[in-house]
JSON list of C-alpha atoms in Angstrom, two decimals:
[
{"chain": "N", "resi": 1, "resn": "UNK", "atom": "CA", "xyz": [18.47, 23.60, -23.44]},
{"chain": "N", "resi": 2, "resn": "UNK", "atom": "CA", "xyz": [17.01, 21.07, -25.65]},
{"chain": "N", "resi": 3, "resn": "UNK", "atom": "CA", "xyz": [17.94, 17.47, -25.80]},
{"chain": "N", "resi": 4, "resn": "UNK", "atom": "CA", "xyz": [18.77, 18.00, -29.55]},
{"chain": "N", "resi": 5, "resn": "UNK", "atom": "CA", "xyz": [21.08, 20.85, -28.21]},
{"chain": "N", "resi": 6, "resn": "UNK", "atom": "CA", "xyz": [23.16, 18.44, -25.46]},
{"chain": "N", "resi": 7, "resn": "UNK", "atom": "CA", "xyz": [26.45, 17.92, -26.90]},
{"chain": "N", "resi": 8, "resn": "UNK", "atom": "CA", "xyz": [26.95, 13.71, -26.51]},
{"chain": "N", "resi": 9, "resn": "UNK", "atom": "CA", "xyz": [29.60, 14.08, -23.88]},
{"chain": "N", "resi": 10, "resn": "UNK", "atom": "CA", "xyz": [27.23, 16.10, -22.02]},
{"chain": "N", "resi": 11, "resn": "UNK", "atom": "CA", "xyz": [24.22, 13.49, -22.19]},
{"chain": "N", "resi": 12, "resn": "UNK", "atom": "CA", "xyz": [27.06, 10.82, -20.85]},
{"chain": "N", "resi": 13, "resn": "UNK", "atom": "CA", "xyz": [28.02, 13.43, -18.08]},
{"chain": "N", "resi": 14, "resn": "UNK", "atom": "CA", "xyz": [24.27, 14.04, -16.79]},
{"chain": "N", "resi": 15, "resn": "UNK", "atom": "CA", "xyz": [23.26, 10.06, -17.81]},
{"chain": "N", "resi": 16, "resn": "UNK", "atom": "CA", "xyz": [26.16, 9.48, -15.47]},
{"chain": "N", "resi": 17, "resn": "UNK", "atom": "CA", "xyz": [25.60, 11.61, -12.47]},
{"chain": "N", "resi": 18, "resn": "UNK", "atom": "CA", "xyz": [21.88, 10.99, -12.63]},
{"chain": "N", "resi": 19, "resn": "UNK", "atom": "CA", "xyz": [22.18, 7.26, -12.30]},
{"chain": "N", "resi": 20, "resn": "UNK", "atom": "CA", "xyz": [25.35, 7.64, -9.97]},
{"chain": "N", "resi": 21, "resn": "UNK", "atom": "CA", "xyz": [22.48, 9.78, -7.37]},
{"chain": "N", "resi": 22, "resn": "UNK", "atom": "CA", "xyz": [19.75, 6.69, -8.45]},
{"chain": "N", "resi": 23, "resn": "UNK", "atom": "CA", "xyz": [22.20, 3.94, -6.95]},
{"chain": "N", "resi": 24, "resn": "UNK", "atom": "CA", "xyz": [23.22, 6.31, -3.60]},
{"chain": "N", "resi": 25, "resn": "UNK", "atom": "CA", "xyz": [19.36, 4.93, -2.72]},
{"chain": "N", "resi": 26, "resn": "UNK", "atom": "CA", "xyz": [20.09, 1.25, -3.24]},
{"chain": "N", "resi": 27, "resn": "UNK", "atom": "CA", "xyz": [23.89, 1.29, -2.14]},
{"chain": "N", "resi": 28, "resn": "UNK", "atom": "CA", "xyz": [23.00, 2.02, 1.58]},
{"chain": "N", "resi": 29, "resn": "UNK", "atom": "CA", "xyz": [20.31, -0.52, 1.78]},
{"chain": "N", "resi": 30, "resn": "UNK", "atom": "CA", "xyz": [21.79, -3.62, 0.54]},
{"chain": "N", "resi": 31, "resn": "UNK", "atom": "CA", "xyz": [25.07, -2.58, 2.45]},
{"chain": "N", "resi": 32, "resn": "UNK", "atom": "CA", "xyz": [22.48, -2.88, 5.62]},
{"chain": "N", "resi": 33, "resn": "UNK", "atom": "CA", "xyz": [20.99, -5.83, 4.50]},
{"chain": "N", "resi": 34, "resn": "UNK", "atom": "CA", "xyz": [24.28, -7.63, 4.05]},
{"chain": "N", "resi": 35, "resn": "UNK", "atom": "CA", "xyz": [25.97, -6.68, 7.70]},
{"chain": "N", "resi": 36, "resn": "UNK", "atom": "CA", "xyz": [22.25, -7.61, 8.95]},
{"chain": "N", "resi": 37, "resn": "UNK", "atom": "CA", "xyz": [23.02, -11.19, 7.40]},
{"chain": "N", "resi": 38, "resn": "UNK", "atom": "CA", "xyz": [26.70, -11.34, 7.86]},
{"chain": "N", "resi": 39, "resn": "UNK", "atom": "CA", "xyz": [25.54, -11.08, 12.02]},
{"chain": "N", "resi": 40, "resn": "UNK", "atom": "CA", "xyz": [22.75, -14.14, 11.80]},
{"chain": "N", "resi": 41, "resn": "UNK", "atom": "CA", "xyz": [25.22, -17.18, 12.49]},
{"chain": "N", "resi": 42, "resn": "UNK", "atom": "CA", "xyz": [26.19, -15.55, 15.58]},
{"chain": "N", "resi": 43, "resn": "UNK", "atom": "CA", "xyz": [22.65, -15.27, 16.97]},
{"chain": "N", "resi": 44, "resn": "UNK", "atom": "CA", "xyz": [21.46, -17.94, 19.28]},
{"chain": "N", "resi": 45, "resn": "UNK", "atom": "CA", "xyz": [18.36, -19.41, 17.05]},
{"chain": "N", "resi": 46, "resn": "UNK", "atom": "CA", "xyz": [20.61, -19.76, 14.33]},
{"chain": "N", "resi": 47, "resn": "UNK", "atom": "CA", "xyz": [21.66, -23.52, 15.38]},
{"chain": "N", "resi": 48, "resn": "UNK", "atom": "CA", "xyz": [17.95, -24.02, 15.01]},
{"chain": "N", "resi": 49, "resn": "UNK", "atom": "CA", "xyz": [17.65, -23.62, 11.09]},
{"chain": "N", "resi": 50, "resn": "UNK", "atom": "CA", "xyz": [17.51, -26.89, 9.32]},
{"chain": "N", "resi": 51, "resn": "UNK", "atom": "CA", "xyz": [19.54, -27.69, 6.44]},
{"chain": "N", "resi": 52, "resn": "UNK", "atom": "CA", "xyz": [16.87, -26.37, 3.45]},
{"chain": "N", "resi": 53, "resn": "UNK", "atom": "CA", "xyz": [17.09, -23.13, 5.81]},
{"chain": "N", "resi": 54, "resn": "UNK", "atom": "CA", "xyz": [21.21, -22.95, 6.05]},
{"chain": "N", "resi": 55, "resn": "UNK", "atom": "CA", "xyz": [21.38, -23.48, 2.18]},
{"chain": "N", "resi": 56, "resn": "UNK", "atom": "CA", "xyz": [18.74, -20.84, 1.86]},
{"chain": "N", "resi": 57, "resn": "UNK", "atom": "CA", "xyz": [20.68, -18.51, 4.18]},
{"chain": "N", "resi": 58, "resn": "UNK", "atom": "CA", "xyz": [23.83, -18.79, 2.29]},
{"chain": "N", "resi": 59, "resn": "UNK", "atom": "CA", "xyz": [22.34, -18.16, -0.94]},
{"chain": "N", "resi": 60, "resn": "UNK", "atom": "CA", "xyz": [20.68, -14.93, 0.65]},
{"chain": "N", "resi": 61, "resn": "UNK", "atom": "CA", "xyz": [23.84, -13.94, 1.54]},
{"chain": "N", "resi": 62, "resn": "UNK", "atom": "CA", "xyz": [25.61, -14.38, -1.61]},
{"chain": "N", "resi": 63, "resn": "UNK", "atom": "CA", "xyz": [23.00, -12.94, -3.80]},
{"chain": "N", "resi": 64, "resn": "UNK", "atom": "CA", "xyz": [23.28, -9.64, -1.40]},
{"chain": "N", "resi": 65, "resn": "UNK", "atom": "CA", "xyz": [26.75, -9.91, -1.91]},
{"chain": "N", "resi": 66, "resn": "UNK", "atom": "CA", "xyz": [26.73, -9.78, -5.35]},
{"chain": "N", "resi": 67, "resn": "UNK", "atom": "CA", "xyz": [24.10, -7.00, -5.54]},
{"chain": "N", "resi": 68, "resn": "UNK", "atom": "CA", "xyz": [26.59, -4.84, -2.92]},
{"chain": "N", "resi": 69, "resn": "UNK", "atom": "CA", "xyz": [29.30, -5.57, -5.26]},
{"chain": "N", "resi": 70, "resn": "UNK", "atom": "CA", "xyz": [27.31, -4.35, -8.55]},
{"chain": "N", "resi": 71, "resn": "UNK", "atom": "CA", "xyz": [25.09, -1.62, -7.16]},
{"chain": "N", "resi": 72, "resn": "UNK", "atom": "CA", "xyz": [28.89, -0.29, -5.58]},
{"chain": "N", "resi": 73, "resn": "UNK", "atom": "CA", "xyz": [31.03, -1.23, -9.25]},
{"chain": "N", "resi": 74, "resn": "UNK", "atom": "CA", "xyz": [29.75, 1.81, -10.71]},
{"chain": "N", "resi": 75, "resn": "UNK", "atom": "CA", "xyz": [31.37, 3.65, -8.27]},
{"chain": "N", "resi": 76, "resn": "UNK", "atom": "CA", "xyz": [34.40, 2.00, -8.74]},
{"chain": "N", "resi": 77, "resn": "UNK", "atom": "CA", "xyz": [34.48, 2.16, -12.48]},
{"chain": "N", "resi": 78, "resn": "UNK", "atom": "CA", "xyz": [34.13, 5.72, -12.29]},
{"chain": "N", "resi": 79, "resn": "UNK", "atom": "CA", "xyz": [37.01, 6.21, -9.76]},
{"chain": "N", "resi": 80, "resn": "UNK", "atom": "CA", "xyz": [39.52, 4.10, -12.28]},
{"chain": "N", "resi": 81, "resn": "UNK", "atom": "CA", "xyz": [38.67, 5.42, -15.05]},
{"chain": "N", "resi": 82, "resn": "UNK", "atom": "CA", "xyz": [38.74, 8.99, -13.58]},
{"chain": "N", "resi": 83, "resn": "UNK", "atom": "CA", "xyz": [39.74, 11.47, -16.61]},
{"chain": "N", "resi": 84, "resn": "UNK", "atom": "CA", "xyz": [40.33, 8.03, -18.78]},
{"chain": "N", "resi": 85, "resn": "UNK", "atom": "CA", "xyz": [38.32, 9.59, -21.71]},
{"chain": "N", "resi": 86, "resn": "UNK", "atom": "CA", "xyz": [36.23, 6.15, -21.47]},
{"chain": "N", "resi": 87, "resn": "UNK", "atom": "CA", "xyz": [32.48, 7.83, -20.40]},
{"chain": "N", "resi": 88, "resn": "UNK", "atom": "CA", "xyz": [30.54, 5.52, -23.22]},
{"chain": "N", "resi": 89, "resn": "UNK", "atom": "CA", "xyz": [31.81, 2.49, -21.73]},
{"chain": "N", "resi": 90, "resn": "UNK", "atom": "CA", "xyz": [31.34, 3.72, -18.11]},
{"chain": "N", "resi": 91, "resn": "UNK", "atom": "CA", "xyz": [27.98, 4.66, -18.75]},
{"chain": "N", "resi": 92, "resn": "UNK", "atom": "CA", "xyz": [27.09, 1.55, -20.43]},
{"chain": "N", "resi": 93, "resn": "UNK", "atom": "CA", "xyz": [29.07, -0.66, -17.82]},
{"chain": "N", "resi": 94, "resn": "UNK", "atom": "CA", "xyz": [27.81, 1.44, -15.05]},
{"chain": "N", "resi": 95, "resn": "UNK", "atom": "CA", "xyz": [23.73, 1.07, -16.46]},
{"chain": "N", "resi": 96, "resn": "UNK", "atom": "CA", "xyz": [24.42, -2.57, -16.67]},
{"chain": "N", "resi": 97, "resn": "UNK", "atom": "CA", "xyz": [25.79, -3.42, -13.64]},
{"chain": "N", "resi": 98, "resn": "UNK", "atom": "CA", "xyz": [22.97, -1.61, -11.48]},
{"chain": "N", "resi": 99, "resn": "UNK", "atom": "CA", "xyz": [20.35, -3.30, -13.43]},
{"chain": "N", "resi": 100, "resn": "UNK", "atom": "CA", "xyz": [21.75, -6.47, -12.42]},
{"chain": "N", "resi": 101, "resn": "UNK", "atom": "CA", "xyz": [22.64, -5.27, -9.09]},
{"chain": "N", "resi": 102, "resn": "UNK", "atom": "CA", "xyz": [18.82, -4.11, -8.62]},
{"chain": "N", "resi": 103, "resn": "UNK", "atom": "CA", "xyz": [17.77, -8.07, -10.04]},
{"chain": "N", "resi": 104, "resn": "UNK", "atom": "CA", "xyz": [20.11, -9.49, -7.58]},
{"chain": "N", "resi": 105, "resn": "UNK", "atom": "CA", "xyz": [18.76, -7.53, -4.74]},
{"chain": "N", "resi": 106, "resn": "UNK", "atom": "CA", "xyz": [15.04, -8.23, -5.64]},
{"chain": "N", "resi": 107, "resn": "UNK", "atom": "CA", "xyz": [15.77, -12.16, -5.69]},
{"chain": "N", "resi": 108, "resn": "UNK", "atom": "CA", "xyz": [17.84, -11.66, -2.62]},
{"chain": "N", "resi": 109, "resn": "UNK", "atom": "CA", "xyz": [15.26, -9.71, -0.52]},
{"chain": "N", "resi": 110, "resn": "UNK", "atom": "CA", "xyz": [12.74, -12.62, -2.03]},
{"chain": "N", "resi": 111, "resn": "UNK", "atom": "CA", "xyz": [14.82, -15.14, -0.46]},
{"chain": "N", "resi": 112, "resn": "UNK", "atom": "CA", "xyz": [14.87, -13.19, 2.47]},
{"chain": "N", "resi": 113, "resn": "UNK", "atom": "CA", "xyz": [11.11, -13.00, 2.78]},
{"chain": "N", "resi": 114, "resn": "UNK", "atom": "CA", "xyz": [11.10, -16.66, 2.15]},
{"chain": "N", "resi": 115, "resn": "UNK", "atom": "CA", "xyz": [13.81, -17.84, 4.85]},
{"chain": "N", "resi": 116, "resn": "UNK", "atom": "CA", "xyz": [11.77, -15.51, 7.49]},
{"chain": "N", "resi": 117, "resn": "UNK", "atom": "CA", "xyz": [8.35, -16.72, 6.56]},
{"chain": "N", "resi": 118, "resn": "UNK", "atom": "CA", "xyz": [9.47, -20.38, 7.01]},
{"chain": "N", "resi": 119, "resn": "UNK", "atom": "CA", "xyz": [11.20, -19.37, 10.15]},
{"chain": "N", "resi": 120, "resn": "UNK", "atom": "CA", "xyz": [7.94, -18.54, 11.53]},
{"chain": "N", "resi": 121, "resn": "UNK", "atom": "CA", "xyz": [5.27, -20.46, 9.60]},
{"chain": "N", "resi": 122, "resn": "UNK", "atom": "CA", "xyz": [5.75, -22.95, 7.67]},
{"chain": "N", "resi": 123, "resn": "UNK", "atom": "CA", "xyz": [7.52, -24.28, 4.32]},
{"chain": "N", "resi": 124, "resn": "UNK", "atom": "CA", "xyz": [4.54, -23.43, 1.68]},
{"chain": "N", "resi": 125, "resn": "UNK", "atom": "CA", "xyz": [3.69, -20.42, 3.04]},
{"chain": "N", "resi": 126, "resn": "UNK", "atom": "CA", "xyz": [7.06, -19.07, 2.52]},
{"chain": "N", "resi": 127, "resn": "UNK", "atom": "CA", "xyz": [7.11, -20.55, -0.95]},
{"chain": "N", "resi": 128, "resn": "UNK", "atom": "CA", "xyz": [3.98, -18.44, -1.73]},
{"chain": "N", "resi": 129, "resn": "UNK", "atom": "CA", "xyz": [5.47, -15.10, 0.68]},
{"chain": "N", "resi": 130, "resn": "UNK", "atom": "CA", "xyz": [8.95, -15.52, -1.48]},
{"chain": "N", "resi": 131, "resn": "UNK", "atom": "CA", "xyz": [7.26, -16.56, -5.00]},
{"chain": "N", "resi": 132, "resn": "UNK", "atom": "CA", "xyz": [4.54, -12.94, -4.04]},
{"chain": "N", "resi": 133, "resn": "UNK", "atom": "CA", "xyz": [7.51, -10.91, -3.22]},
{"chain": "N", "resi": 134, "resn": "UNK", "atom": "CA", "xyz": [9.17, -11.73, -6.57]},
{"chain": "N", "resi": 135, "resn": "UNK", "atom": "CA", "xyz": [6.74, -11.28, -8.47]},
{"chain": "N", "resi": 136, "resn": "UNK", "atom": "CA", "xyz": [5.67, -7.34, -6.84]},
{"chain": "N", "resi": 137, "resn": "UNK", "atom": "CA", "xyz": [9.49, -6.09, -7.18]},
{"chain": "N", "resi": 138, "resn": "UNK", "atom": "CA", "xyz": [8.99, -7.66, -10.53]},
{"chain": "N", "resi": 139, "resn": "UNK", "atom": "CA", "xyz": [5.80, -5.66, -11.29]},
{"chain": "N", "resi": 140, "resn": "UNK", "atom": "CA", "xyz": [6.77, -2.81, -9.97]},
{"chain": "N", "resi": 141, "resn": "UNK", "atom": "CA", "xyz": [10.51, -2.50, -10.84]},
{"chain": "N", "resi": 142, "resn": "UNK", "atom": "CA", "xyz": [9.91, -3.62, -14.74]},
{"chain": "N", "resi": 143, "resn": "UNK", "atom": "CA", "xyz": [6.36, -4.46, -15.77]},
{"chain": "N", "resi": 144, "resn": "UNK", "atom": "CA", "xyz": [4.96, -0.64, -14.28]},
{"chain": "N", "resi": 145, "resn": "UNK", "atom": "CA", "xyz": [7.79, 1.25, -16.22]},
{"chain": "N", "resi": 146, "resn": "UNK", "atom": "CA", "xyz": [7.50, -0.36, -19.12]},
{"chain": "N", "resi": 147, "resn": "UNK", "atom": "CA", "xyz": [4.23, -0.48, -19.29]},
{"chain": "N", "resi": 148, "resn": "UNK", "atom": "CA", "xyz": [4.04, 3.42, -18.48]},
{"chain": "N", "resi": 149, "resn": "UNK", "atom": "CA", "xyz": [6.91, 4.18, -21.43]},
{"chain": "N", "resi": 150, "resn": "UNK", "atom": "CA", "xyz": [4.80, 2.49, -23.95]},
{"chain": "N", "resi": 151, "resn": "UNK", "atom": "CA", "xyz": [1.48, 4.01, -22.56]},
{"chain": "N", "resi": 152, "resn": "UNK", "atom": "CA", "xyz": [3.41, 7.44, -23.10]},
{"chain": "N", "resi": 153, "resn": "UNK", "atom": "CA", "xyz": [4.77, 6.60, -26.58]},
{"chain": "N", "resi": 154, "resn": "UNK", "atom": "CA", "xyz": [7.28, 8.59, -28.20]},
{"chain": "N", "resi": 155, "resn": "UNK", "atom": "CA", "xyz": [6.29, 12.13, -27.74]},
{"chain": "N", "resi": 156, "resn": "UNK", "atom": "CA", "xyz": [6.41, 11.00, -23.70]},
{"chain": "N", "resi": 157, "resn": "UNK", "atom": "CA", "xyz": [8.18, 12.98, -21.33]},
{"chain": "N", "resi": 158, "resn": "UNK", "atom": "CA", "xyz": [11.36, 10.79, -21.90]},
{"chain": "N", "resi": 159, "resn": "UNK", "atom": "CA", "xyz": [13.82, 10.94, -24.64]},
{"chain": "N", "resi": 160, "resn": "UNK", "atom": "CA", "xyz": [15.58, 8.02, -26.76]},
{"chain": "N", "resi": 161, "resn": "UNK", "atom": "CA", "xyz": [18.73, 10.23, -25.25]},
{"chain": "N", "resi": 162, "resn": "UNK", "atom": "CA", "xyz": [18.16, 9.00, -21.35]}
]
């Protein structure tokens, strides 16, 4: 079946499930990363950290509580609006709230790399570790795709549809 032959409540059906299977990737990772930093405070060396490092910590934590919540919402959004008649919105909701769930677990992670790295070296070397791990989820989580969709142009594999 062509793309020109997919009915439009069919493209929301497969645009659905396919980014419903992208996010089961991401949703068990940051749910890992988050008990991992929901344990820290009750680890011995935390008493060490100073008070840049507890701020840092709790910002972690929030941002990977935030990305849990919108790399899950889809999820959830599907499950009330179950037979609702409301796939557009869902779709749309759904694409936006894993995009941002994906930018809050890239700045999150970042942090993370930071607060280690100045754990165990010292304050500008995590700067540069955090700033370097930005920027490569950066590059390779936007810059790369886009790059490759305009490389391909519009008689690329992909379709205005997906």
């Amino acid at each position: 079946m062509s793309d020109l032959d997919e009915s439009e409540s069919a493209r929301l059906t497969r645009n659905l499930n396919e980014l419903l299977q992208e996010l089961r990737v991401t949703q068990t990772g940051v749910q890992i990363l988050t008990g991992f930093l929901l344990t820290l405070p009750f680890t011995n060396r935390f008493g060490d950290l100073d008070g840049t490092q507890r701020l840092a910590y709790l910002a972690v934590l929030c941002g990977s509580v935030v990305a849990t919540g919108l790399i899950i919402a889809p999820v959830a959004f599907h499950r009330v609006l179950f037979r609702r008649g409301e796939r557009p919105w869902l779709v749309s909701a759904a694409n936006w709230a894993a995009r941002a769930g994906l930018a809050s677990l890239a700045l999150t992670t970042s942090g993370m790399v930071w607060l280690v790295f100045d754990l165990v070296t010292n304050r500008a070397t995590a700067t540069v570790a955090g700033t370097l791990s930005l920027v490569f989820f950066g590059v390779l989580w936007v810059a790369l795709p886009l790059t490759s969709a305009r490389r391909a142009g519009p008689s690329g594999s992909g379709t205005a549809a997906d």
